PDB file of C-alpha atoms in Angstrom:
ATOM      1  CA  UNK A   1      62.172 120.088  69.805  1.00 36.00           C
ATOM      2  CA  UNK A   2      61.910 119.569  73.633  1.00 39.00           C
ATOM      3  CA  UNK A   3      60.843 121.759  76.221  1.00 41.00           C
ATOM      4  CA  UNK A   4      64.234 122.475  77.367  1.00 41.00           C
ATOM      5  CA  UNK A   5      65.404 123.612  73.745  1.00 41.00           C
ATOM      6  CA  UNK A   6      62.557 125.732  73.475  1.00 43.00           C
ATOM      7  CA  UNK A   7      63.417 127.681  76.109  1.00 57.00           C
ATOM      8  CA  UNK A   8      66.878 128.119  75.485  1.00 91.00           C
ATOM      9  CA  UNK A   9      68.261 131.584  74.701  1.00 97.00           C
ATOM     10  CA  UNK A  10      71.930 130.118  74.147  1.00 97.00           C
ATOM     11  CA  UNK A  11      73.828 132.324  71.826  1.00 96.00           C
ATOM     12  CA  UNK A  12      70.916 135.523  72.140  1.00 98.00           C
ATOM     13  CA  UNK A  13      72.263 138.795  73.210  1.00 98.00           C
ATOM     14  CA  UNK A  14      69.243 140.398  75.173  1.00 98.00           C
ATOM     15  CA  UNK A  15      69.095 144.350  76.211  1.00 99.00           C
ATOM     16  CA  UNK A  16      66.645 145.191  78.682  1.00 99.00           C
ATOM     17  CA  UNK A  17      65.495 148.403  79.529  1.00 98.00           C
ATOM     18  CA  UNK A  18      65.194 150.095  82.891  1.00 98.00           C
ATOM     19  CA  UNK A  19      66.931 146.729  84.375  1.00 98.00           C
ATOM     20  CA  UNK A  20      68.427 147.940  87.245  1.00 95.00           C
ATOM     21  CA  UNK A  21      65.378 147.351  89.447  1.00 94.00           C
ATOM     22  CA  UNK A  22      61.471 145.501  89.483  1.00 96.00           C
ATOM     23  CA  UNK A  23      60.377 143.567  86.679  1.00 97.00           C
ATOM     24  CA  UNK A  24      63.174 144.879  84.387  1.00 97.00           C
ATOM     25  CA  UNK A  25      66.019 143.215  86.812  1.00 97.00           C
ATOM     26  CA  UNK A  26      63.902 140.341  87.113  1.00 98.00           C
ATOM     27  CA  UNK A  27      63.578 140.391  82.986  1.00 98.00           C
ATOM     28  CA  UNK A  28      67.615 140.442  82.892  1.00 98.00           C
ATOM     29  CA  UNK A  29      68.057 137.492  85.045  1.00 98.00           C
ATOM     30  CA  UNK A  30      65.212 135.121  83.302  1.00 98.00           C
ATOM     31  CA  UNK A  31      66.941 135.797  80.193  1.00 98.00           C
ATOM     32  CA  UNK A  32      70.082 134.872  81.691  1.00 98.00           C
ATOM     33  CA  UNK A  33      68.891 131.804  82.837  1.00 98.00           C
ATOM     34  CA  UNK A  34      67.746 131.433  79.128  1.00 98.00           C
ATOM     35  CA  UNK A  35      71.209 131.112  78.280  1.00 98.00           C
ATOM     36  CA  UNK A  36      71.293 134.619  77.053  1.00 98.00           C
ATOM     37  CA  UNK A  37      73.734 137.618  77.589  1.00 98.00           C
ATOM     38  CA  UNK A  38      72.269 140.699  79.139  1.00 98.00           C
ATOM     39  CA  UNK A  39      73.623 144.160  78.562  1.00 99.00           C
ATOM     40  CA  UNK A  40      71.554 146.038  81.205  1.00 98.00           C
ATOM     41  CA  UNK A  41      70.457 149.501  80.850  1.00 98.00           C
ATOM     42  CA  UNK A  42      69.934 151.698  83.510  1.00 98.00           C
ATOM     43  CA  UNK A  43      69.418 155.892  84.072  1.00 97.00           C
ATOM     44  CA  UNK A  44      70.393 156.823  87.304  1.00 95.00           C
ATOM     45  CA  UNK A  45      71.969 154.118  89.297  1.00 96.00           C
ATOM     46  CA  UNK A  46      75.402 152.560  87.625  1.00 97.00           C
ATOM     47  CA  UNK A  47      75.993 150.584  90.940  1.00 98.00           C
ATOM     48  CA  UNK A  48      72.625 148.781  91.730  1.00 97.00           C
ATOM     49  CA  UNK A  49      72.794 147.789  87.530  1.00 98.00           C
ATOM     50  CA  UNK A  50      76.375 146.875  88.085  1.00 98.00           C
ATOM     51  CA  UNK A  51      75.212 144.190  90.693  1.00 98.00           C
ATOM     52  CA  UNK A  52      72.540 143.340  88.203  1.00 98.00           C
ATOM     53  CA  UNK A  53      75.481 142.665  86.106  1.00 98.00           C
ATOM     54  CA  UNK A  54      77.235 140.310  88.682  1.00 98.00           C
ATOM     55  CA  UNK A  55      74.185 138.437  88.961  1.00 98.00           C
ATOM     56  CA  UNK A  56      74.301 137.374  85.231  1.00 98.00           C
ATOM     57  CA  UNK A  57      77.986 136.835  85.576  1.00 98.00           C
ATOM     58  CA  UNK A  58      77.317 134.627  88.359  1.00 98.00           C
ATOM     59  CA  UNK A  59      75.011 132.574  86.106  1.00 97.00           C
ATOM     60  CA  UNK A  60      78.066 132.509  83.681  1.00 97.00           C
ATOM     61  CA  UNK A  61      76.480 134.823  81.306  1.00 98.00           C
ATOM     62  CA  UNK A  62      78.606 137.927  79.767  1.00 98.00           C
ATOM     63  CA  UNK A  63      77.071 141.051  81.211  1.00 98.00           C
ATOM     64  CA  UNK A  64      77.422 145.141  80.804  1.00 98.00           C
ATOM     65  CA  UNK A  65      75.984 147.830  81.931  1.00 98.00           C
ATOM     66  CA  UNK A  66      74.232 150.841  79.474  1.00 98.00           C
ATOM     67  CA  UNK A  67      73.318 154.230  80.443  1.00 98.00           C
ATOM     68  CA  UNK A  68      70.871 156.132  78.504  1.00 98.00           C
ATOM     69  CA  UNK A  69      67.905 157.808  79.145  1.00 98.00           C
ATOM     70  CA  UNK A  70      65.346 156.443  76.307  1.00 98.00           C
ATOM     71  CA  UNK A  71      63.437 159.706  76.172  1.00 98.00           C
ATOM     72  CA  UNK A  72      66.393 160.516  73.667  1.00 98.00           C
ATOM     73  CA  UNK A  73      67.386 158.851  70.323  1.00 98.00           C
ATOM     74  CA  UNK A  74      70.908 159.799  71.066  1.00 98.00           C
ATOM     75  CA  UNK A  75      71.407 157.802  74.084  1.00 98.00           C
ATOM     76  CA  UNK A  76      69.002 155.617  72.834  1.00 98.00           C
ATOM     77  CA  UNK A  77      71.722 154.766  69.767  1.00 98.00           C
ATOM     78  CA  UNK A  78      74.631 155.105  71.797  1.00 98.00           C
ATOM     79  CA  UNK A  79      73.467 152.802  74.148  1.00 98.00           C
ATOM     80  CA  UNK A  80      72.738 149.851  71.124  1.00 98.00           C
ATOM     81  CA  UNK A  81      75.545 150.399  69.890  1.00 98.00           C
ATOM     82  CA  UNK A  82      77.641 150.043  73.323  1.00 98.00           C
ATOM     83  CA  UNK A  83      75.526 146.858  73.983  1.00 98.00           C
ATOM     84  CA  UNK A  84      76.774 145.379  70.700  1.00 98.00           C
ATOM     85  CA  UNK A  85      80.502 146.612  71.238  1.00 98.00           C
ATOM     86  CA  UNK A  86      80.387 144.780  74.008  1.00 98.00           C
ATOM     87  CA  UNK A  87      78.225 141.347  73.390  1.00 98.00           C
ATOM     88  CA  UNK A  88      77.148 141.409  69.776  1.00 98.00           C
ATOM     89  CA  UNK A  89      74.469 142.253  67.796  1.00 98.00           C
ATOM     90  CA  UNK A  90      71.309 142.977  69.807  1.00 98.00           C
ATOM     91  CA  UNK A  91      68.300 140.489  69.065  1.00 98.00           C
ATOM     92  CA  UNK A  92      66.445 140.137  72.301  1.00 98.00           C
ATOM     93  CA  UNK A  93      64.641 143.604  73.523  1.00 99.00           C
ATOM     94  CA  UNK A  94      62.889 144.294  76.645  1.00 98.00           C
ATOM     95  CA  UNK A  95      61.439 147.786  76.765  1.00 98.00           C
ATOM     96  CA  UNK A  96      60.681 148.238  79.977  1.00 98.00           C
ATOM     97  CA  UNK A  97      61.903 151.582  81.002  1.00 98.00           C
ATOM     98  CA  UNK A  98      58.699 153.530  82.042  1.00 97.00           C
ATOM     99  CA  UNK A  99      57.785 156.479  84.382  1.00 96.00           C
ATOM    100  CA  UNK A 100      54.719 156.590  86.324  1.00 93.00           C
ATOM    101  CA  UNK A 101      54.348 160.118  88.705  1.00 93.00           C
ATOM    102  CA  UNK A 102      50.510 159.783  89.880  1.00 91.00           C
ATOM    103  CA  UNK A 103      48.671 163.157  88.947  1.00 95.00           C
ATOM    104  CA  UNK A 104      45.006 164.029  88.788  1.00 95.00           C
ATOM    105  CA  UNK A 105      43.743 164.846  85.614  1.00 96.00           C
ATOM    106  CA  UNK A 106      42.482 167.995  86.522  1.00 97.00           C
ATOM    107  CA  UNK A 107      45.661 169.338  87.588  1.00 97.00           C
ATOM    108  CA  UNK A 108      48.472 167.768  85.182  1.00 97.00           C
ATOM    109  CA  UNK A 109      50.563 169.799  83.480  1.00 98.00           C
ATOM    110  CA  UNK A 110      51.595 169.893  80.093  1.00 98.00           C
ATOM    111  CA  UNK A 111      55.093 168.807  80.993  1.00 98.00           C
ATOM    112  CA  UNK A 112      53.944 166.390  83.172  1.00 98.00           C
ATOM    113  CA  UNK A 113      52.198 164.863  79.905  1.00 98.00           C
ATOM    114  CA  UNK A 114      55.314 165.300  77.920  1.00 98.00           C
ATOM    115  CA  UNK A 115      57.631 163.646  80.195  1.00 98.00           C
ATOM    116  CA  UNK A 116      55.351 160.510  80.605  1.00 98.00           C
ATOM    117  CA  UNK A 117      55.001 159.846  76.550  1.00 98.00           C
ATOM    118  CA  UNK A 118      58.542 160.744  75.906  1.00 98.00           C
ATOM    119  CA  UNK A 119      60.103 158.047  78.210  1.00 98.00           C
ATOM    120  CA  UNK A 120      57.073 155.183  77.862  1.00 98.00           C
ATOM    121  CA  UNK A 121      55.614 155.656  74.519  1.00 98.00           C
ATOM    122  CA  UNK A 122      58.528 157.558  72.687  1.00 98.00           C
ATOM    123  CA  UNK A 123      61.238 155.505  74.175  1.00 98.00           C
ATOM    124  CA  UNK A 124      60.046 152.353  73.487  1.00 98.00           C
ATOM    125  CA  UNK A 125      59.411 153.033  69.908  1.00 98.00           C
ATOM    126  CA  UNK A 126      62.485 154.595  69.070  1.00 98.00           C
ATOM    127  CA  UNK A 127      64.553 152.097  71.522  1.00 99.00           C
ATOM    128  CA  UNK A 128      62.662 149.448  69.275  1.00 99.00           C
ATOM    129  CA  UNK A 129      63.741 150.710  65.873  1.00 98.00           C
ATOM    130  CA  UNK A 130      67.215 151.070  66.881  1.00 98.00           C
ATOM    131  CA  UNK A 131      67.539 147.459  67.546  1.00 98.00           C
ATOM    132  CA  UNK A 132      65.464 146.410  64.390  1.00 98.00           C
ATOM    133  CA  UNK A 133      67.525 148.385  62.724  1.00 98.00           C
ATOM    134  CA  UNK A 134      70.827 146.473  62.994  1.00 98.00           C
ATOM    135  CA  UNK A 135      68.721 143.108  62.603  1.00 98.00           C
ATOM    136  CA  UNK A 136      67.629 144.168  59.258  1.00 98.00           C
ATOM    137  CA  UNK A 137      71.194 145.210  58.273  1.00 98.00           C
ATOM    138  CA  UNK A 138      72.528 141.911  59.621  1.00 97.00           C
ATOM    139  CA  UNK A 139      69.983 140.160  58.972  1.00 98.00           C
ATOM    140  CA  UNK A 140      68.935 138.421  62.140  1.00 98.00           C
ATOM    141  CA  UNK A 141      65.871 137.193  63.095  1.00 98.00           C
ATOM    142  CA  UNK A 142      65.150 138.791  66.832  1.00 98.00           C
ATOM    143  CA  UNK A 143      62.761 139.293  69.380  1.00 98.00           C
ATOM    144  CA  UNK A 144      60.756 142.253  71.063  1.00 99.00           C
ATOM    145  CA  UNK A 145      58.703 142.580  74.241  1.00 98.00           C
ATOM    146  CA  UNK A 146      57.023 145.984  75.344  1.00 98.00           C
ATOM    147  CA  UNK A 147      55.481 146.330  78.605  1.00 98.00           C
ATOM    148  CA  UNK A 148      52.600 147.275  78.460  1.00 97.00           C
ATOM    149  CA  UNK A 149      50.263 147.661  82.045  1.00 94.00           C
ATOM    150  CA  UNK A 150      46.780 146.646  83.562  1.00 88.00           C
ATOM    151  CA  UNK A 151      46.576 150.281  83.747  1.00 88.00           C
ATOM    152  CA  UNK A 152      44.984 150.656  80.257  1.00 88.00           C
ATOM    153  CA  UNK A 153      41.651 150.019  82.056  1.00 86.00           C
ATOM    154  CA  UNK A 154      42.316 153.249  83.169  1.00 87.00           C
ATOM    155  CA  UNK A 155      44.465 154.345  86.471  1.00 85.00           C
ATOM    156  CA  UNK A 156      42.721 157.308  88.080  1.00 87.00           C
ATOM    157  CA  UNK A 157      45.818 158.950  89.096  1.00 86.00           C
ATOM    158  CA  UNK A 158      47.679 158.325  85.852  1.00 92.00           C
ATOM    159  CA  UNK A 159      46.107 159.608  82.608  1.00 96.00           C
ATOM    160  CA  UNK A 160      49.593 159.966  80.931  1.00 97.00           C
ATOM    161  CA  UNK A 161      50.103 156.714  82.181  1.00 95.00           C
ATOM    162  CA  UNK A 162      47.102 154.762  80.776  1.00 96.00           C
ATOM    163  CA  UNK A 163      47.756 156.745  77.669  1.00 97.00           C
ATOM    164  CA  UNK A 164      50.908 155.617  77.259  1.00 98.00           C
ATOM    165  CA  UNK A 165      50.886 151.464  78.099  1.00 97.00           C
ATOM    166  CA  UNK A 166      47.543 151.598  75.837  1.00 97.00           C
ATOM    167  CA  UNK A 167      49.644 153.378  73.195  1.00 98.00           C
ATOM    168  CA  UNK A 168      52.136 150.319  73.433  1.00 98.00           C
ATOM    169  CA  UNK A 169      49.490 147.866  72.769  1.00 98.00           C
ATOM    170  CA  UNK A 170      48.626 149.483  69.798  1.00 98.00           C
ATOM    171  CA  UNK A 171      52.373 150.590  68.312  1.00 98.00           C
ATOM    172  CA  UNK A 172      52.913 146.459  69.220  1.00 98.00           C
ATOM    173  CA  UNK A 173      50.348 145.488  66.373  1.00 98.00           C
ATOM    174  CA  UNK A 174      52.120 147.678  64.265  1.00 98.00           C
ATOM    175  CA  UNK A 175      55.734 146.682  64.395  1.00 98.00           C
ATOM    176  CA  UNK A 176      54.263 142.833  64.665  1.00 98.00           C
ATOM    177  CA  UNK A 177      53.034 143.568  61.130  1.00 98.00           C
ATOM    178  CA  UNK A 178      55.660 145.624  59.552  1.00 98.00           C
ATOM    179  CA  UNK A 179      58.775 143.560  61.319  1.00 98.00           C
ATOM    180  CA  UNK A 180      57.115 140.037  60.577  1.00 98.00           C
ATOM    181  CA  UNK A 181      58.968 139.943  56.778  1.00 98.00           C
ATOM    182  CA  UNK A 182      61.929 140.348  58.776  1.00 98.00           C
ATOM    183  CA  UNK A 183      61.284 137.513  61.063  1.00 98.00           C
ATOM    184  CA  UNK A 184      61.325 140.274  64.278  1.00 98.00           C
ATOM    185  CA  UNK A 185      58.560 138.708  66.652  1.00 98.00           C
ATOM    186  CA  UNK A 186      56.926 141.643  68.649  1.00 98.00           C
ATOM    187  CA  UNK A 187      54.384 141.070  71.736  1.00 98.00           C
ATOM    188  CA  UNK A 188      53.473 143.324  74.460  1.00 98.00           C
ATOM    189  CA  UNK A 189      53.232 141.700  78.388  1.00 98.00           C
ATOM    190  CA  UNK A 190      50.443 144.285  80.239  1.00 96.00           C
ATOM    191  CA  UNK A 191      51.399 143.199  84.240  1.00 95.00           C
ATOM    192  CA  UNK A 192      49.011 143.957  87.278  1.00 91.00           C
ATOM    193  CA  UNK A 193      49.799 144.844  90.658  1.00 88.00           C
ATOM    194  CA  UNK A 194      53.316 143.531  91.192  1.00 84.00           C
ATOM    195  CA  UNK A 195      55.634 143.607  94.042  1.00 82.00           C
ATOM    196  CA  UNK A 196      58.190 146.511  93.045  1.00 78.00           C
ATOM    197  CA  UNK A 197      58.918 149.683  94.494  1.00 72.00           C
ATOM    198  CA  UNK A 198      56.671 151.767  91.734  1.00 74.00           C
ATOM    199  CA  UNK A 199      52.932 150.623  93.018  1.00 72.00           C
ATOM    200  CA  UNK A 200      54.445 152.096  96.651  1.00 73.00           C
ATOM    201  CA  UNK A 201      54.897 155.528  95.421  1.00 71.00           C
ATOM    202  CA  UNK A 202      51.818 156.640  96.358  1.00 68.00           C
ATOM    203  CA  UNK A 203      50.140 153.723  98.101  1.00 71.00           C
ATOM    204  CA  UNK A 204      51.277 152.282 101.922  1.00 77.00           C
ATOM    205  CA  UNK A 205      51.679 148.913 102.842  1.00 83.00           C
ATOM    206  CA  UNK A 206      48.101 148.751 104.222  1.00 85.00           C
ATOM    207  CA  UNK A 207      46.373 149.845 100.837  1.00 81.00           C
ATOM    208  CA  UNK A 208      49.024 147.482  99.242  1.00 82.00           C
ATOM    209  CA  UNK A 209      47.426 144.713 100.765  1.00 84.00           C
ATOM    210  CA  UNK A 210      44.351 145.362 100.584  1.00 82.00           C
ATOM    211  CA  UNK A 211      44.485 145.954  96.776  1.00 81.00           C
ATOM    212  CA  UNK A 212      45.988 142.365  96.773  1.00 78.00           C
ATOM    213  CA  UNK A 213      42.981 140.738  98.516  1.00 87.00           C
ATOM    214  CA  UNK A 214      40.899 142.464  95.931  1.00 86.00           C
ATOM    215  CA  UNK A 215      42.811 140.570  92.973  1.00 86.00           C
ATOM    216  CA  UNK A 216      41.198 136.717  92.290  1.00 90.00           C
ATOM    217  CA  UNK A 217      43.990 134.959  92.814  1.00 90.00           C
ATOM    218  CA  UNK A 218      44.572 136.969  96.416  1.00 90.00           C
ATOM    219  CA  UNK A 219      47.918 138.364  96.428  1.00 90.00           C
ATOM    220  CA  UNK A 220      50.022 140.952  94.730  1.00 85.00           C
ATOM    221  CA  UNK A 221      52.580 139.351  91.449  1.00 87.00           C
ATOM    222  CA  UNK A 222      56.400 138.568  91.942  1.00 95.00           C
ATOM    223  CA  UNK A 223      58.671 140.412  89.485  1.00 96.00           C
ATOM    224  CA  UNK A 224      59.716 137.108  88.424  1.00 97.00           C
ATOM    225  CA  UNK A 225      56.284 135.671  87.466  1.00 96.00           C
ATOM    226  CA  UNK A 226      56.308 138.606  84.750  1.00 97.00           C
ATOM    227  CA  UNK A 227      60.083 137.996  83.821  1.00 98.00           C
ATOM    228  CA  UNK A 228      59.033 134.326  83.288  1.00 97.00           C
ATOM    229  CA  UNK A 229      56.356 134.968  80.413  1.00 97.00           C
ATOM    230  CA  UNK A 230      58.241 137.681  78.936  1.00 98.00           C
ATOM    231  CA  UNK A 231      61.490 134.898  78.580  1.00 98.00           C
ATOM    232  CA  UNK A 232      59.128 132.815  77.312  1.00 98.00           C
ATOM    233  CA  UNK A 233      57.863 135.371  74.646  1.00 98.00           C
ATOM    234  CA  UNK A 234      61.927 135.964  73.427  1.00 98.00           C
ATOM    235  CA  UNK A 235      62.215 132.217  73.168  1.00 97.00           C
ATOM    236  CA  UNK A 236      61.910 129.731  70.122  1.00 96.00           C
ATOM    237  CA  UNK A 237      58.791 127.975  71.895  1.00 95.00           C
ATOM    238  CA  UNK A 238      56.932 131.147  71.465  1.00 97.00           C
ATOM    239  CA  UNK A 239      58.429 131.296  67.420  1.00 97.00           C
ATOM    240  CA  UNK A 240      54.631 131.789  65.987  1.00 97.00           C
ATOM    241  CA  UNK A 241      53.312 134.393  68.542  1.00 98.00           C
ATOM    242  CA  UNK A 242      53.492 138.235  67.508  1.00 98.00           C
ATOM    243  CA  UNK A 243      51.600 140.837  67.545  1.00 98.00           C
ATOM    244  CA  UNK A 244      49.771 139.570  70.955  1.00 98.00           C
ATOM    245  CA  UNK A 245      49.181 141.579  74.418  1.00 98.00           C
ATOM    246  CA  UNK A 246      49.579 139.157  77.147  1.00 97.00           C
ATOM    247  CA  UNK A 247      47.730 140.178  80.616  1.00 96.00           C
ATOM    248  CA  UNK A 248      49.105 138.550  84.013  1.00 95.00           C
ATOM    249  CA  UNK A 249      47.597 140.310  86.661  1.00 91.00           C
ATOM    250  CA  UNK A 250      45.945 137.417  89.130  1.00 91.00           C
ATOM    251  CA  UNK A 251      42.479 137.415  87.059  1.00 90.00           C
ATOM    252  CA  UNK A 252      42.070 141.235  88.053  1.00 88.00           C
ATOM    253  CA  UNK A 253      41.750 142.696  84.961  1.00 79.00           C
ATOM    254  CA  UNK A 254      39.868 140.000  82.305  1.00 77.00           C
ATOM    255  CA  UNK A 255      40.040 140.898  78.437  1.00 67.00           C
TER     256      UNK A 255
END
């Protein structure tokens, strides 16, 4: 097998969570470029994930856009099943939907908690088993990455937060084990600062940069640097990885 082959994600139908934007856009269109077709899922925004959409077309890859907020299994198994009414059985997943409103400690709220764990902890696991789901009943081999975050170090504004993309790590191991007799591959990709719009809630462009000088290799990350790794993860040249958190973050964060 060449390089090229094992790379390709011909004939792989790839949902990716929270796509509309970031390193979940930049997910969509790696796969794409894979060979892959994308139904994007988005909350909030049907015509910025409709342009996703034209993108992938564009590449000449089929293309739809999903609604559903993955804090609930309903929406979570409606949207599934309207990616697979549209492009076939689902067996490339990128959970990347998360939520990340900075809050002291001292002052969150128990809703504020609740909200954070049902969209990045909850939906991820539940967005997860409905997708393993139909590969077990079809059975299909498939693929799973969860994005995870250099934030499990510990982010001093986001408890929930840290809770939650550490709690990824560790519900990763699991699924790796219990999916592997199904031949579901499961890794976690834990980013650094990146260039998207959620490290500038709550930071200017002054702090930005100097947060990037701070980082080894001197600069923030490109959305598609992480979208690179996690195609890479979905593909057949990473066929005997699972179970694995993989950190890209410019040498900032060393495990």
């Amino acid at each position: 097998m060449n390089h090229l082959q094992a790379a390709s994600l011909t004939g792989q139908v790839a949902l990716v969570t929270g796509a509309q934007q970031g390193i979940g856009r930049a997910a969509a269109l790696a796969l794409g470029t894979a060979g892959a077709d994308v139904a994007v899922n988005f909350l909030d925004d049907p015509a910025t994930a409709e342009a996703v959409c034209q993108e992938l077309r564009a590449l000449g890859r089929r293309a739809v856009a999903v609604r559903a907020d993955v804090s609930r299994t309903d929406e979570v198994a409606r949207m599934v099943a309207d990616a697979e009414a549209a492009l076939g059985t689902v067996t490339v997943l990128v959970n990347n939907a998360g939520i990340f409103p900075r809050v002291n400690f001292l002052d969150m709220t128990e809703a504020q908690w609740d909200a954070v764990l049902s969209v990045n902890l909850k939906g991820t696991a539940f967005t997860a088993q409905a997708v393993a789901r139909r590969l077990v009943a079809t059975g299909q081999p498939g693929a799973i990455v969860n994005l995870s975050s250099a934030a499990v170090r510990g982010a001093p504004l986001g408890p929930h937060y840290s809770a939650t993309k550490a709690g990824i790590i560790g519900l990763t191991r699991s699924l790796s084990q219990s999916l592997a007799p199904h031949r579901i591959r499961v890794n976690a990709v834990a980013p650094g600062l990146t260039d998207t719009a959620q490290p500038r809630y709550g930071n200017d462009e002054a702090e930005l940069a100097e947060m990037a000088r701070a980082i080894p290799l001197g600069r923030m990350g490109q959305p598609e640097e992480i979208a690179n790794l996690i195609a890479f993860l979905c593909s057949p040249g990473a066929a005997w990885v699972t179970g694995q958190c993989w950190h890209i973050n410019g040498g900032a964060y060393l495990q």
